[in-house]
XYZ file of C-alpha atoms in Angstrom:
357
model
C 5.975 -45.181 29.999
C 8.341 -42.294 30.755
C 8.743 -38.819 29.313
C 11.909 -37.116 28.114
C 11.649 -33.352 27.723
C 14.414 -31.583 25.806
C 15.258 -28.200 27.329
C 18.718 -27.584 25.908
C 19.654 -25.661 22.779
C 20.907 -22.109 22.505
C 17.813 -20.435 21.036
C 19.959 -18.559 18.530
C 16.959 -17.604 16.366
C 15.364 -15.845 19.350
C 18.273 -13.587 20.229
C 18.452 -11.114 21.937
C 15.626 -12.567 24.067
C 17.644 -15.744 24.713
C 20.895 -13.997 25.579
C 19.674 -13.913 29.175
C 17.254 -16.819 29.484
C 16.250 -20.163 27.928
C 13.771 -20.210 25.088
C 11.675 -22.845 26.852
C 10.682 -20.312 29.523
C 9.396 -17.676 27.092
C 5.707 -17.237 27.989
C 2.889 -17.936 25.555
C -0.339 -16.399 26.903
C 1.578 -15.861 30.157
C 2.565 -19.512 30.543
C 6.092 -20.755 29.735
C 6.348 -22.879 26.609
C 7.814 -25.823 28.520
C 4.793 -26.001 30.814
C 2.500 -26.816 27.895
C 4.644 -29.908 27.207
C 4.412 -30.989 30.848
C 0.625 -30.605 30.665
C 0.597 -32.856 27.584
C 2.662 -35.515 29.348
C 0.376 -35.438 32.357
C -2.786 -35.652 30.225
C -1.361 -38.780 28.584
C -0.759 -40.327 32.005
C 3.027 -39.789 31.958
C 4.294 -38.337 35.228
C 7.894 -39.626 35.403
C 9.768 -37.059 33.307
C 13.456 -36.597 32.570
C 14.403 -33.045 31.590
C 17.497 -32.762 29.373
C 19.491 -29.607 30.148
C 22.076 -27.963 27.909
C 24.733 -25.370 28.678
C 22.504 -22.286 28.645
C 19.712 -21.451 31.074
C 19.865 -24.746 32.945
C 19.555 -23.153 36.385
C 16.571 -21.068 35.288
C 14.794 -24.212 34.065
C 15.591 -26.029 37.318
C 14.357 -23.095 39.375
C 11.078 -22.871 37.477
C 10.232 -26.586 37.307
C 11.693 -27.653 40.655
C 10.999 -31.303 41.420
C 7.794 -31.140 39.368
C 5.470 -31.568 42.339
C 3.572 -28.322 41.757
C 2.729 -29.623 38.259
C 1.754 -33.077 39.513
C 4.790 -34.842 38.002
C 8.177 -36.172 39.135
C 11.149 -34.541 37.384
C 14.674 -35.909 37.041
C 17.330 -33.617 35.535
C 19.820 -34.936 32.991
C 22.696 -32.698 31.859
C 23.578 -33.028 28.181
C 26.118 -30.224 28.160
C 27.135 -28.986 24.739
C 24.252 -29.577 22.295
C 25.403 -32.132 19.719
C 22.059 -32.920 18.102
C 18.773 -34.545 19.040
C 20.102 -38.107 18.908
C 22.851 -37.162 21.352
C 20.314 -35.537 23.676
C 18.056 -38.604 23.616
C 21.052 -40.850 24.218
C 21.789 -39.013 27.454
C 18.498 -40.341 28.867
C 19.483 -44.021 28.692
C 19.972 -44.504 32.451
C 16.807 -42.581 33.258
C 14.691 -44.598 30.814
C 16.103 -47.866 32.209
C 14.602 -50.121 29.544
C 11.118 -48.563 29.423
C 9.305 -47.124 26.434
C 9.347 -43.335 26.416
C 8.062 -40.178 24.735
C 10.486 -37.459 23.611
C 9.031 -33.949 23.504
C 10.966 -30.918 22.275
C 10.496 -28.272 24.951
C 9.859 -25.424 22.509
C 6.967 -27.171 20.721
C 3.254 -26.597 21.344
C 0.326 -28.730 20.212
C -3.355 -27.959 20.580
C -4.323 -31.611 20.856
C -3.481 -34.323 23.340
C -0.645 -36.793 22.750
C -2.730 -39.485 24.496
C -3.913 -41.072 21.214
C -0.334 -41.112 19.920
C 0.836 -42.920 23.063
C -2.122 -45.312 23.029
C -1.574 -46.295 19.394
C 2.093 -47.044 20.057
C 1.297 -49.165 23.099
C -1.190 -51.268 21.123
C 1.470 -52.530 18.701
C 5.006 -53.922 18.722
C 6.943 -50.913 17.520
C 10.573 -49.867 17.738
C 9.643 -46.190 17.546
C 6.903 -43.766 16.613
C 6.679 -40.292 15.102
C 4.047 -37.580 15.128
C 3.495 -36.192 11.625
C 1.727 -33.232 10.069
C 1.082 -31.892 6.567
C 2.891 -28.571 6.033
C 3.283 -26.152 3.109
C 7.107 -26.058 3.419
C 8.277 -29.676 3.850
C 11.799 -28.890 2.644
C 12.448 -27.315 6.053
C 11.711 -30.533 7.979
C 12.278 -34.269 8.030
C 9.892 -35.677 5.413
C 8.335 -39.074 6.128
C 7.452 -41.772 3.598
C 4.869 -44.350 4.720
C 4.052 -47.852 3.553
C 0.516 -49.110 2.878
C 0.102 -50.002 6.567
C 0.976 -46.470 7.672
C 4.400 -47.357 9.041
C 7.358 -45.077 8.328
C 9.807 -46.544 5.825
C 12.044 -43.521 5.246
C 12.738 -40.073 6.688
C 14.601 -37.553 4.527
C 16.057 -34.669 6.510
C 15.301 -31.313 4.830
C 15.320 -32.639 1.237
C 15.765 -30.172 -1.621
C 12.974 -31.859 -3.570
C 10.609 -33.503 -1.046
C 8.399 -36.328 -2.285
C 5.543 -35.332 0.010
C 4.399 -32.803 2.586
C 4.047 -35.076 5.629
C 6.786 -34.069 8.051
C 8.145 -35.123 11.408
C 7.292 -32.732 14.236
C 9.032 -32.518 17.603
C 7.368 -35.441 19.417
C 8.710 -39.003 19.208
C 8.069 -42.387 20.826
C 10.821 -44.943 21.382
C 11.450 -48.369 22.744
C 14.792 -48.900 24.445
C 16.101 -50.265 21.088
C 16.833 -46.706 20.041
C 19.850 -46.391 22.308
C 21.795 -49.061 20.418
C 20.861 -47.299 17.164
C 22.041 -43.939 18.526
C 25.456 -45.414 19.325
C 25.876 -46.114 15.601
C 24.796 -42.687 14.345
C 27.589 -40.736 12.645
C 27.791 -36.926 12.784
C 25.962 -35.198 9.940
C 27.427 -32.546 7.657
C 26.564 -29.932 10.268
C 28.423 -31.893 12.946
C 25.339 -33.119 14.833
C 23.939 -36.526 15.668
C 20.577 -36.492 13.891
C 17.568 -38.302 15.359
C 16.361 -39.043 11.827
C 19.488 -41.182 11.330
C 18.598 -43.203 14.435
C 15.099 -43.730 13.027
C 16.548 -44.914 9.726
C 18.776 -47.453 11.452
C 15.742 -48.881 13.263
C 13.782 -48.996 9.982
C 16.627 -50.646 8.044
C 16.903 -53.342 10.718
C 13.211 -54.189 10.449
C 11.914 -52.302 13.473
C 8.441 -50.995 12.579
C 8.028 -47.247 13.151
C 4.500 -46.160 14.045
C 3.093 -42.945 12.584
C 0.451 -40.657 14.059
C -0.975 -37.700 12.143
C -1.619 -34.509 14.066
C -4.774 -32.835 12.790
C -4.754 -29.698 14.935
C -2.198 -26.926 14.902
C 1.413 -27.377 15.947
C 4.052 -24.722 16.474
C 7.811 -24.842 16.866
C 8.384 -21.608 18.800
C 11.950 -21.115 17.608
C 11.559 -17.621 16.108
C 9.890 -14.386 17.250
C 7.157 -14.726 14.623
C 6.475 -18.270 15.870
C 6.089 -17.001 19.434
C 3.564 -14.422 18.259
C 1.609 -16.937 16.191
C 1.495 -19.452 19.044
C 0.313 -16.666 21.331
C -2.534 -15.901 18.914
C -3.522 -19.554 18.675
C -3.583 -20.037 22.451
C -5.471 -16.798 23.072
C -8.134 -17.845 20.575
C -9.099 -20.617 23.001
C -8.977 -18.783 26.339
C -12.033 -18.228 28.485
C -12.843 -14.743 29.710
C -11.864 -14.546 33.382
C -11.950 -11.005 34.712
C -10.780 -11.371 38.303
C -8.877 -8.078 38.509
C -10.009 -4.472 38.862
C -11.695 -2.678 35.969
C -12.326 0.977 36.829
C -15.581 2.616 35.822
C -14.140 4.637 32.940
C -12.247 1.729 31.386
C -13.426 -0.165 28.310
C -12.978 -3.948 28.331
C -14.345 -5.916 25.370
C -13.988 -9.554 24.255
C -12.259 -12.491 25.915
C -9.980 -11.163 28.655
C -7.939 -13.201 31.137
C -7.317 -10.559 33.827
C -5.382 -11.634 36.921
C -6.909 -10.749 40.275
C -4.037 -8.364 41.093
C -4.151 -6.560 37.719
C -5.874 -3.202 37.129
C -7.391 -1.590 34.045
C -7.614 2.086 34.914
C -10.053 4.793 33.910
C -9.303 5.860 30.319
C -7.751 2.543 29.237
C -9.081 0.217 26.540
C -8.548 -3.551 26.409
C -9.911 -5.556 23.472
C -9.554 -9.298 23.594
C -8.461 -11.903 23.265
C -5.879 -10.662 25.756
C -4.009 -12.190 28.716
C -2.977 -9.831 31.529
C -0.839 -11.265 34.325
C -0.395 -10.367 37.988
C 0.446 -6.843 39.143
C -0.113 -5.305 35.710
C -1.453 -1.767 35.382
C -3.094 -0.797 32.104
C -3.264 2.939 32.624
C -4.883 6.028 31.165
C -4.459 6.372 27.413
C -3.380 2.743 26.936
C -4.916 0.545 24.264
C -4.160 -3.158 24.588
C -5.484 -4.752 21.434
C -6.313 -8.266 20.336
C -3.846 -11.147 20.613
C -1.627 -9.513 23.208
C -0.175 -11.002 26.391
C 1.114 -8.673 29.087
C 3.491 -10.324 31.567
C 3.641 -9.673 35.320
C 4.588 -6.404 37.021
C 4.196 -4.340 33.845
C 2.782 -0.823 33.485
C 1.403 0.472 30.180
C 0.231 4.062 29.658
C -0.388 6.283 26.620
C 0.565 3.425 24.310
C -1.218 1.357 21.655
C -0.060 -2.257 21.544
C -1.547 -5.295 19.821
C -0.619 -8.728 18.507
C 2.385 -8.703 20.828
C 3.990 -10.431 23.811
C 5.409 -8.441 26.718
C 7.334 -10.923 28.856
C 7.065 -8.845 32.038
C 8.474 -6.392 34.598
C 8.359 -3.647 31.998
C 7.276 -0.030 31.685
C 5.775 1.131 28.385
C 4.835 4.814 28.238
C 5.784 5.649 24.705
C 2.937 7.534 22.928
C 3.518 4.953 20.198
C 1.791 2.132 18.352
C 3.482 -1.271 18.693
C 2.370 -4.296 16.685
C 3.827 -7.774 16.121
C 6.375 -7.160 18.888
C 8.172 -9.400 21.370
C 9.442 -7.403 24.342
C 11.868 -8.970 26.811
C 11.739 -8.776 30.575
C 12.474 -5.426 32.240
C 12.059 -3.447 29.020
C 11.422 0.281 29.324
C 9.929 2.137 26.357
C 9.297 5.871 26.482
C 8.839 8.667 23.968
C 11.109 11.458 22.929
C 9.120 14.670 23.309
C 7.343 15.838 20.169
C 8.140 12.813 18.032
C 5.134 10.626 17.287
C 5.920 8.168 14.455
C 3.684 5.439 13.070
C 3.681 1.847 14.320
C 6.897 -0.054 14.926
C 7.792 -3.736 15.060
C 10.282 -4.663 17.748
C 12.101 -7.606 19.292
C 13.699 -6.264 22.466
C 15.880 -8.257 24.870
C 15.879 -8.180 28.659
C 17.111 -5.201 30.688
C 16.690 -2.872 27.701
C 15.799 0.813 27.657
C 14.753 2.624 24.495
C 13.922 6.290 23.902
C 11.818 6.590 20.778
């Protein structure tokens, strides 16, 4: 079985962060989102992976993933170009798949459980396709699945106004090569895209059984800043405390802390976990790094209170401020205007930014 990893899309809901980089490389607990998907493929025994690239950020994705060897996989790049919907993206992988069954994984999704059982269940039957499903409180925002008494999918309604249930399709699919013929017959939707749910429905209408697998653990689509922050919290909840860096004698470090060996927590700083601190970070005097925060590489923080936030990296934060629920892009510089000390702020700041507060 092969893997197809979708790394296109414009990331419009994450602007300004995605003006200068792809959403799939935004770090969650100091690890790019796309790498979690590769880990899931590998855990399921899938090492031959085709990565679908769009028009934005394709070189950055190539540079980060390379040929896949440092992750223990073999990567082939497939250029979709202009994003025309998920069915179009999957269709671009036809030559790569070459008749095999394959898993499609949206590169901005994160699961906390293995996809191995999903793959195994599909392989044990004679299915045209398979979908991972989860119960959600807001099914009208997703494709809603209807199952028969055997658990097979008989209908998928894309974002219905009045959903019949709360079991929705998440961003992981399984396909036989039959799907490519179905994709060729998909017509553009009202929003001008080729919808993968339409390809599923064609397979269903033609008698191809569609396997369903329910995901019991958490799942996140990291398409918005608040989703990034929630995924960061969920991942940090499960980290192990690994304090390999320098903690000076007057520093206070409490809870689960992942501290890189080149990072330093200086005298007068406080770090309360769960927190992830990457390489070459300095948490300096007067800094408070609170729970559920990830500090990216080559960042310096002094005289600042920050918690429940993601700092992507290469930043300087010396603001005499309190920051919560914030997503700060690479090479951000935050500093205070003398004599002005307001209460906490909530920020989403793009790369190469400089703010005086």
